[in-house]
Amino acid sequence: MEAPDHILINGYKHINFKAKISTESESIEKSTTFFNWIDERRTVRDFSDQPVPKVVIENLIKTASTAPSGAHKQPWTFCAISNSALKTKIRTAAEIEEKESYENRMSERWLKDLEPLGTDMHKPFLETAPWLIIAFKKAYDFGENGNKHNNYYVNESIGIACGMLITAIHNAGLVTLTHTPSPMNFLTKILNRPSNERAFLLLPVGYPKLPTYVPDLERKPLDEIAVFYE
Ligand code: IYR
């Protein structure tokens, strides 16, 4: 008998996924190719001001929102900003926080660890990049009568979504960096976000300025990042 197209679990419809099953050699080939491609991704801090079509940004956000999340609550809002006046406001506010961080909040050791990356309190990319995508996490949602419903595994969920977003940005031939101005409350105010949203990560998105220089970093080898129990 053929498998039914759908079944009920707890009274909820579950559809036959019809997953495409790869052969072993296809999986080896695909995982190798994908690794080699994603290993070319680099964090870039110098952006071209060349515009990026809105439909590209829409596709990137839709991709991020395919991420798994606690109880499928999708506890996130992605704000995409191309408006120059808003970008300037964000840069000004971010640089105030970053100045305070670099001068007073970060330890000597932290500053030393950042030295090879060449970061500082100046954030010109917040104005140069054609788009800023800001991921907000939703600790809770509002029910019909305004009461709060907590979401689950919010940090894990939005972290995964941001990882997929960064992968999608690389796939579109664009670059980004994970900017973490801290504290980030100023973003809630500038963008007029509701009280259940907290800024999680700011990603400028665009084409790289050419030539672009990135730190000469190496990634840890597999034996430093993985342990196999076979
Ligand atoms: N939030 C600061 C500092 C910073 C922190 C880390 I960890 C980095 O990898 C890079 C920078 C900033 O965005 O400059």
PDB file of C-alpha atoms and ligand atoms in Angstrom:
ATOM      1  CA  MET A   1       0.000   0.000   0.000  1.00  0.00           C
ATOM      2  CA  GLU A   2       1.282   3.456  -0.843  1.00  0.00           C
ATOM      3  CA  ALA A   3       2.084   5.804   2.042  1.00  0.00           C
ATOM      4  CA  PRO A   4      -0.781   8.274   2.593  1.00  0.00           C
ATOM      5  CA  ASP A   5      -0.239  11.910   1.633  1.00  0.00           C
ATOM      6  CA  HIS A   6      -0.987  12.975   5.172  1.00  0.00           C
ATOM      7  CA  ILE A   7      -1.692  11.574   8.641  1.00  0.00           C
ATOM      8  CA  LEU A   8      -2.976  13.087  11.901  1.00  0.00           C
ATOM      9  CA  ILE A   9      -0.761  13.414  15.015  1.00  0.00           C
ATOM     10  CA  ASN A  10      -2.524  14.821  18.114  1.00  0.00           C
ATOM     11  CA  GLY A  11      -5.232  15.814  15.639  1.00  0.00           C
ATOM     12  CA  TYR A  12      -2.792  17.913  13.593  1.00  0.00           C
ATOM     13  CA  LYS A  13      -2.123  17.272   9.941  1.00  0.00           C
ATOM     14  CA  HIS A  14       1.355  15.936   9.107  1.00  0.00           C
ATOM     15  CA  ILE A  15       2.174  15.855   5.417  1.00  0.00           C
ATOM     16  CA  ASN A  16       4.313  13.235   3.701  1.00  0.00           C
ATOM     17  CA  PHE A  17       7.652  15.054   3.391  1.00  0.00           C
ATOM     18  CA  LYS A  18       8.842  13.080   0.349  1.00  0.00           C
ATOM     19  CA  ALA A  19      12.480  13.937   1.162  1.00  0.00           C
ATOM     20  CA  LYS A  20      14.908  13.599  -1.734  1.00  0.00           C
ATOM     21  CA  ILE A  21      17.301  10.856  -0.663  1.00  0.00           C
ATOM     22  CA  SER A  22      20.864  11.290  -1.933  1.00  0.00           C
ATOM     23  CA  THR A  23      23.308   8.465  -2.592  1.00  0.00           C
ATOM     24  CA  GLU A  24      26.426   8.292  -0.403  1.00  0.00           C
ATOM     25  CA  SER A  25      28.588   9.619  -3.217  1.00  0.00           C
ATOM     26  CA  GLU A  26      26.191  12.525  -3.838  1.00  0.00           C
ATOM     27  CA  SER A  27      26.355  13.421  -0.133  1.00  0.00           C
ATOM     28  CA  ILE A  28      30.168  13.295  -0.172  1.00  0.00           C
ATOM     29  CA  GLU A  29      30.314  15.400  -3.328  1.00  0.00           C
ATOM     30  CA  LYS A  30      27.736  17.962  -2.139  1.00  0.00           C
ATOM     31  CA  SER A  31      29.169  18.382   1.367  1.00  0.00           C
ATOM     32  CA  THR A  32      32.700  18.843  -0.029  1.00  0.00           C
ATOM     33  CA  THR A  33      31.582  21.386  -2.616  1.00  0.00           C
ATOM     34  CA  PHE A  34      29.482  23.272  -0.055  1.00  0.00           C
ATOM     35  CA  PHE A  35      32.337  23.386   2.462  1.00  0.00           C
ATOM     36  CA  ASN A  36      34.807  24.670  -0.164  1.00  0.00           C
ATOM     37  CA  TRP A  37      32.312  27.349  -1.181  1.00  0.00           C
ATOM     38  CA  ILE A  38      31.436  28.529   2.326  1.00  0.00           C
ATOM     39  CA  ASP A  39      35.091  28.459   3.371  1.00  0.00           C
ATOM     40  CA  GLU A  40      35.530  31.395   0.959  1.00  0.00           C
ATOM     41  CA  ARG A  41      33.234  33.587   3.091  1.00  0.00           C
ATOM     42  CA  ARG A  42      35.026  36.371   4.897  1.00  0.00           C
ATOM     43  CA  THR A  43      33.845  39.115   7.205  1.00  0.00           C
ATOM     44  CA  VAL A  44      34.287  42.358   5.273  1.00  0.00           C
ATOM     45  CA  ARG A  45      34.291  45.853   6.780  1.00  0.00           C
ATOM     46  CA  ASP A  46      34.673  47.996   3.643  1.00  0.00           C
ATOM     47  CA  PHE A  47      31.575  48.275   1.506  1.00  0.00           C
ATOM     48  CA  SER A  48      30.896  49.657  -1.967  1.00  0.00           C
ATOM     49  CA  ASP A  49      27.898  51.994  -2.081  1.00  0.00           C
ATOM     50  CA  GLN A  50      26.575  50.086  -5.112  1.00  0.00           C
ATOM     51  CA  PRO A  51      22.845  49.515  -4.505  1.00  0.00           C
ATOM     52  CA  VAL A  52      21.434  46.044  -3.875  1.00  0.00           C
ATOM     53  CA  PRO A  53      17.889  45.424  -5.165  1.00  0.00           C
ATOM     54  CA  LYS A  54      15.219  45.150  -2.469  1.00  0.00           C
ATOM     55  CA  VAL A  55      14.088  41.772  -3.818  1.00  0.00           C
ATOM     56  CA  VAL A  56      17.520  40.344  -2.910  1.00  0.00           C
ATOM     57  CA  ILE A  57      17.131  41.521   0.688  1.00  0.00           C
ATOM     58  CA  GLU A  58      13.610  40.075   0.768  1.00  0.00           C
ATOM     59  CA  ASN A  59      14.976  36.708  -0.378  1.00  0.00           C
ATOM     60  CA  LEU A  60      17.732  36.809   2.257  1.00  0.00           C
ATOM     61  CA  ILE A  61      15.219  37.470   5.026  1.00  0.00           C
ATOM     62  CA  LYS A  62      12.853  34.771   3.758  1.00  0.00           C
ATOM     63  CA  THR A  63      15.822  32.366   3.823  1.00  0.00           C
ATOM     64  CA  ALA A  64      16.674  33.307   7.439  1.00  0.00           C
ATOM     65  CA  SER A  65      13.072  32.730   8.425  1.00  0.00           C
ATOM     66  CA  THR A  66      13.225  29.110   7.185  1.00  0.00           C
ATOM     67  CA  ALA A  67      15.406  28.404  10.257  1.00  0.00           C
ATOM     68  CA  PRO A  68      14.101  25.955  12.842  1.00  0.00           C
ATOM     69  CA  SER A  69      12.840  27.638  16.022  1.00  0.00           C
ATOM     70  CA  GLY A  70      11.485  26.654  19.440  1.00  0.00           C
ATOM     71  CA  ALA A  71       7.927  25.313  18.918  1.00  0.00           C
ATOM     72  CA  HIS A  72       8.070  26.954  15.462  1.00  0.00           C
ATOM     73  CA  LYS A  73       7.367  30.371  16.980  1.00  0.00           C
ATOM     74  CA  GLN A  74       9.823  32.104  14.604  1.00  0.00           C
ATOM     75  CA  PRO A  75      10.642  34.600  17.372  1.00  0.00           C
ATOM     76  CA  TRP A  76      12.247  37.241  15.189  1.00  0.00           C
ATOM     77  CA  THR A  77      11.747  40.447  13.225  1.00  0.00           C
ATOM     78  CA  PHE A  78      14.298  41.512  10.627  1.00  0.00           C
ATOM     79  CA  CYS A  79      14.427  45.251   9.979  1.00  0.00           C
ATOM     80  CA  ALA A  80      16.001  46.184   6.634  1.00  0.00           C
ATOM     81  CA  ILE A  81      17.138  49.785   6.311  1.00  0.00           C
ATOM     82  CA  SER A  82      18.239  51.572   3.146  1.00  0.00           C
ATOM     83  CA  ASN A  83      17.008  55.036   4.201  1.00  0.00           C
ATOM     84  CA  SER A  84      20.099  57.302   4.427  1.00  0.00           C
ATOM     85  CA  ALA A  85      18.794  59.503   7.253  1.00  0.00           C
ATOM     86  CA  LEU A  86      18.068  56.430   9.390  1.00  0.00           C
ATOM     87  CA  LYS A  87      21.461  54.897   8.590  1.00  0.00           C
ATOM     88  CA  THR A  88      23.154  58.130   9.713  1.00  0.00           C
ATOM     89  CA  LYS A  89      21.139  58.130  12.945  1.00  0.00           C
ATOM     90  CA  ILE A  90      22.151  54.520  13.597  1.00  0.00           C
ATOM     91  CA  ARG A  91      25.828  55.214  12.859  1.00  0.00           C
ATOM     92  CA  THR A  92      25.878  58.230  15.183  1.00  0.00           C
ATOM     93  CA  ALA A  93      24.229  56.327  18.046  1.00  0.00           C
ATOM     94  CA  ALA A  94      26.341  53.189  17.506  1.00  0.00           C
ATOM     95  CA  GLU A  95      29.580  55.174  17.512  1.00  0.00           C
ATOM     96  CA  ILE A  96      28.652  56.804  20.835  1.00  0.00           C
ATOM     97  CA  GLU A  97      28.244  53.329  22.403  1.00  0.00           C
ATOM     98  CA  GLU A  98      31.320  51.942  20.667  1.00  0.00           C
ATOM     99  CA  LYS A  99      33.475  54.874  21.815  1.00  0.00           C
ATOM    100  CA  GLU A 100      32.403  54.153  25.375  1.00  0.00           C
ATOM    101  CA  SER A 101      33.071  50.417  24.875  1.00  0.00           C
ATOM    102  CA  TYR A 102      36.514  50.805  23.309  1.00  0.00           C
ATOM    103  CA  GLU A 103      37.559  53.462  25.846  1.00  0.00           C
ATOM    104  CA  ASN A 104      35.971  52.185  29.060  1.00  0.00           C
ATOM    105  CA  ARG A 105      33.991  48.945  28.836  1.00  0.00           C
ATOM    106  CA  MET A 106      36.363  46.511  27.091  1.00  0.00           C
ATOM    107  CA  SER A 107      39.244  44.876  28.960  1.00  0.00           C
ATOM    108  CA  GLU A 108      42.898  45.280  27.883  1.00  0.00           C
ATOM    109  CA  ARG A 109      42.853  41.636  26.888  1.00  0.00           C
ATOM    110  CA  TRP A 110      39.727  42.052  24.761  1.00  0.00           C
ATOM    111  CA  LEU A 111      41.227  45.037  22.948  1.00  0.00           C
ATOM    112  CA  LYS A 112      44.428  43.034  22.358  1.00  0.00           C
ATOM    113  CA  ASP A 113      42.375  40.136  20.953  1.00  0.00           C
ATOM    114  CA  LEU A 114      40.651  42.529  18.537  1.00  0.00           C
ATOM    115  CA  GLU A 115      43.908  44.125  17.328  1.00  0.00           C
ATOM    116  CA  PRO A 116      44.553  41.591  14.520  1.00  0.00           C
ATOM    117  CA  LEU A 117      41.053  42.297  13.156  1.00  0.00           C
ATOM    118  CA  GLY A 118      41.595  46.040  12.863  1.00  0.00           C
ATOM    119  CA  THR A 119      38.241  47.037  14.381  1.00  0.00           C
ATOM    120  CA  ASP A 120      37.783  50.333  16.211  1.00  0.00           C
ATOM    121  CA  MET A 121      35.019  52.690  17.333  1.00  0.00           C
ATOM    122  CA  HIS A 122      34.480  54.086  13.831  1.00  0.00           C
ATOM    123  CA  LYS A 123      31.655  52.415  11.922  1.00  0.00           C
ATOM    124  CA  PRO A 124      31.529  54.032   8.443  1.00  0.00           C
ATOM    125  CA  PHE A 125      29.969  50.851   7.014  1.00  0.00           C
ATOM    126  CA  LEU A 126      26.736  51.767   8.824  1.00  0.00           C
ATOM    127  CA  GLU A 127      26.326  54.548   6.243  1.00  0.00           C
ATOM    128  CA  THR A 128      28.170  53.125   3.220  1.00  0.00           C
ATOM    129  CA  ALA A 129      26.520  49.717   3.006  1.00  0.00           C
ATOM    130  CA  PRO A 130      23.333  49.998   0.937  1.00  0.00           C
ATOM    131  CA  TRP A 131      21.360  47.967   3.493  1.00  0.00           C
ATOM    132  CA  LEU A 132      21.491  47.305   7.208  1.00  0.00           C
ATOM    133  CA  ILE A 133      19.633  44.234   8.397  1.00  0.00           C
ATOM    134  CA  ILE A 134      18.936  44.217  12.117  1.00  0.00           C
ATOM    135  CA  ALA A 135      17.736  40.986  13.680  1.00  0.00           C
ATOM    136  CA  PHE A 136      15.430  41.535  16.651  1.00  0.00           C
ATOM    137  CA  LYS A 137      14.573  38.635  18.947  1.00  0.00           C
ATOM    138  CA  LYS A 138      11.116  38.337  20.429  1.00  0.00           C
ATOM    139  CA  ALA A 139      11.258  37.066  24.013  1.00  0.00           C
ATOM    140  CA  TYR A 140       7.479  36.904  23.910  1.00  0.00           C
ATOM    141  CA  ASP A 141       4.547  37.526  21.570  1.00  0.00           C
ATOM    142  CA  PHE A 142       1.290  39.280  22.411  1.00  0.00           C
ATOM    143  CA  GLY A 143      -1.883  37.198  22.600  1.00  0.00           C
ATOM    144  CA  GLU A 144      -5.284  38.435  21.398  1.00  0.00           C
ATOM    145  CA  ASN A 145      -6.118  40.173  24.679  1.00  0.00           C
ATOM    146  CA  GLY A 146      -2.643  41.679  24.943  1.00  0.00           C
ATOM    147  CA  ASN A 147      -1.171  39.124  27.359  1.00  0.00           C
ATOM    148  CA  LYS A 148       2.388  37.957  26.941  1.00  0.00           C
ATOM    149  CA  HIS A 149       3.174  34.486  25.609  1.00  0.00           C
ATOM    150  CA  ASN A 150       6.813  33.583  26.190  1.00  0.00           C
ATOM    151  CA  ASN A 151       8.727  32.096  23.285  1.00  0.00           C
ATOM    152  CA  TYR A 152      11.126  29.176  23.671  1.00  0.00           C
ATOM    153  CA  TYR A 153      14.861  28.859  23.007  1.00  0.00           C
ATOM    154  CA  VAL A 154      14.854  32.387  21.637  1.00  0.00           C
ATOM    155  CA  ASN A 155      18.646  32.839  21.566  1.00  0.00           C
ATOM    156  CA  GLU A 156      19.214  29.486  19.904  1.00  0.00           C
ATOM    157  CA  SER A 157      16.468  30.172  17.360  1.00  0.00           C
ATOM    158  CA  ILE A 158      17.617  33.612  16.282  1.00  0.00           C
ATOM    159  CA  GLY A 159      21.266  32.522  16.330  1.00  0.00           C
ATOM    160  CA  ILE A 160      20.474  29.774  13.835  1.00  0.00           C
ATOM    161  CA  ALA A 161      18.397  32.186  11.692  1.00  0.00           C
ATOM    162  CA  CYS A 162      21.290  34.677  11.630  1.00  0.00           C
ATOM    163  CA  GLY A 163      23.699  31.903  10.601  1.00  0.00           C
ATOM    164  CA  MET A 164      21.430  31.040   7.704  1.00  0.00           C
ATOM    165  CA  LEU A 165      21.141  34.734   6.820  1.00  0.00           C
ATOM    166  CA  ILE A 166      24.941  35.085   6.685  1.00  0.00           C
ATOM    167  CA  THR A 167      25.129  31.986   4.464  1.00  0.00           C
ATOM    168  CA  ALA A 168      22.440  33.435   2.160  1.00  0.00           C
ATOM    169  CA  ILE A 169      24.327  36.751   1.967  1.00  0.00           C
ATOM    170  CA  HIS A 170      27.468  34.880   0.843  1.00  0.00           C
ATOM    171  CA  ASN A 171      25.402  32.911  -1.667  1.00  0.00           C
ATOM    172  CA  ALA A 172      24.066  36.147  -3.204  1.00  0.00           C
ATOM    173  CA  GLY A 173      27.632  37.354  -3.866  1.00  0.00           C
ATOM    174  CA  LEU A 174      27.338  39.950  -1.112  1.00  0.00           C
ATOM    175  CA  VAL A 175      29.327  40.507   2.065  1.00  0.00           C
ATOM    176  CA  THR A 176      28.533  41.358   5.669  1.00  0.00           C
ATOM    177  CA  LEU A 177      29.977  41.593   9.140  1.00  0.00           C
ATOM    178  CA  THR A 178      28.474  40.758  12.492  1.00  0.00           C
ATOM    179  CA  HIS A 179      28.296  44.099  14.202  1.00  0.00           C
ATOM    180  CA  THR A 180      27.423  43.934  17.891  1.00  0.00           C
ATOM    181  CA  PRO A 181      27.195  47.473  19.253  1.00  0.00           C
ATOM    182  CA  SER A 182      26.594  47.097  22.935  1.00  0.00           C
ATOM    183  CA  PRO A 183      24.214  47.961  24.498  1.00  0.00           C
ATOM    184  CA  MET A 184      21.866  47.937  21.504  1.00  0.00           C
ATOM    185  CA  ASN A 185      18.735  49.522  23.025  1.00  0.00           C
ATOM    186  CA  PHE A 186      19.230  52.585  20.842  1.00  0.00           C
ATOM    187  CA  LEU A 187      18.108  50.496  17.849  1.00  0.00           C
ATOM    188  CA  THR A 188      14.742  49.752  19.477  1.00  0.00           C
ATOM    189  CA  LYS A 189      14.230  53.494  19.960  1.00  0.00           C
ATOM    190  CA  ILE A 190      15.424  54.697  16.553  1.00  0.00           C
ATOM    191  CA  LEU A 191      13.355  52.078  14.729  1.00  0.00           C
ATOM    192  CA  ASN A 192      10.392  52.459  17.054  1.00  0.00           C
ATOM    193  CA  ARG A 193      10.159  48.718  17.752  1.00  0.00           C
ATOM    194  CA  PRO A 194       7.590  47.228  20.143  1.00  0.00           C
ATOM    195  CA  SER A 195       8.533  46.338  23.734  1.00  0.00           C
ATOM    196  CA  ASN A 196       8.804  42.589  23.054  1.00  0.00           C
ATOM    197  CA  GLU A 197      11.686  43.025  20.569  1.00  0.00           C
ATOM    198  CA  ARG A 198      15.384  43.204  21.509  1.00  0.00           C
ATOM    199  CA  ALA A 199      18.126  43.885  18.975  1.00  0.00           C
ATOM    200  CA  PHE A 200      20.306  40.782  18.575  1.00  0.00           C
ATOM    201  CA  LEU A 201      22.636  41.436  15.652  1.00  0.00           C
ATOM    202  CA  LEU A 202      23.273  44.152  13.085  1.00  0.00           C
ATOM    203  CA  LEU A 203      24.402  43.058   9.625  1.00  0.00           C
ATOM    204  CA  PRO A 204      25.435  45.640   7.016  1.00  0.00           C
ATOM    205  CA  VAL A 205      24.884  44.085   3.584  1.00  0.00           C
ATOM    206  CA  GLY A 206      26.355  45.070   0.234  1.00  0.00           C
ATOM    207  CA  TYR A 207      29.101  44.496  -2.303  1.00  0.00           C
ATOM    208  CA  PRO A 208      32.678  44.778  -1.080  1.00  0.00           C
ATOM    209  CA  LYS A 209      34.729  47.852  -1.895  1.00  0.00           C
ATOM    210  CA  LEU A 210      37.578  46.891  -4.203  1.00  0.00           C
ATOM    211  CA  PRO A 211      40.316  46.253  -3.345  1.00  0.00           C
ATOM    212  CA  THR A 212      39.254  44.816   0.008  1.00  0.00           C
ATOM    213  CA  TYR A 213      41.768  43.663   2.595  1.00  0.00           C
ATOM    214  CA  VAL A 214      40.789  41.151   5.265  1.00  0.00           C
ATOM    215  CA  PRO A 215      42.932  39.827   8.118  1.00  0.00           C
ATOM    216  CA  ASP A 216      45.162  36.886   7.216  1.00  0.00           C
ATOM    217  CA  LEU A 217      43.334  34.454   9.501  1.00  0.00           C
ATOM    218  CA  GLU A 218      43.351  30.687   9.630  1.00  0.00           C
ATOM    219  CA  ARG A 219      40.434  28.595  10.771  1.00  0.00           C
ATOM    220  CA  LYS A 220      40.973  25.920  13.389  1.00  0.00           C
ATOM    221  CA  PRO A 221      41.611  22.461  11.894  1.00  0.00           C
ATOM    222  CA  LEU A 222      38.998  19.751  12.357  1.00  0.00           C
ATOM    223  CA  ASP A 223      40.911  17.985  15.146  1.00  0.00           C
ATOM    224  CA  GLU A 224      40.696  21.146  17.274  1.00  0.00           C
ATOM    225  CA  ILE A 225      36.966  21.662  16.827  1.00  0.00           C
ATOM    226  CA  ALA A 226      35.542  18.146  16.652  1.00  0.00           C
ATOM    227  CA  VAL A 227      35.677  14.930  18.638  1.00  0.00           C
ATOM    228  CA  PHE A 228      34.316  11.768  17.070  1.00  0.00           C
ATOM    229  CA  TYR A 229      32.942   8.916  19.210  1.00  0.00           C
ATOM    230  CA  GLU A 230      32.598   5.998  16.762  1.00  0.00           C
TER     231      GLU A 230
HETATM  232  N1  IYR B   1      31.260  45.346  19.336  1.00  0.00           N
HETATM  233  C1  IYR B   1      32.509  45.969  18.923  1.00  0.00           C
HETATM  234  C2  IYR B   1      33.707  45.167  19.281  1.00  0.00           C
HETATM  235  C3  IYR B   1      33.926  43.880  18.603  1.00  0.00           C
HETATM  236  C4  IYR B   1      33.768  42.702  19.314  1.00  0.00           C
HETATM  237  C5  IYR B   1      34.024  41.499  18.723  1.00  0.00           C
HETATM  238  I1  IYR B   1      33.857  39.787  19.843  1.00  0.00           I
HETATM  239  C6  IYR B   1      34.440  41.441  17.395  1.00  0.00           C
HETATM  240  O1  IYR B   1      34.707  40.206  16.807  1.00  0.00           O
HETATM  241  C7  IYR B   1      34.637  42.611  16.679  1.00  0.00           C
HETATM  242  C8  IYR B   1      34.354  43.820  17.303  1.00  0.00           C
HETATM  243  C9  IYR B   1      32.476  46.269  17.435  1.00  0.00           C
HETATM  244  O2  IYR B   1      31.548  45.828  16.739  1.00  0.00           O
HETATM  245  O3  IYR B   1      33.405  46.927  16.969  1.00  0.00           O
END
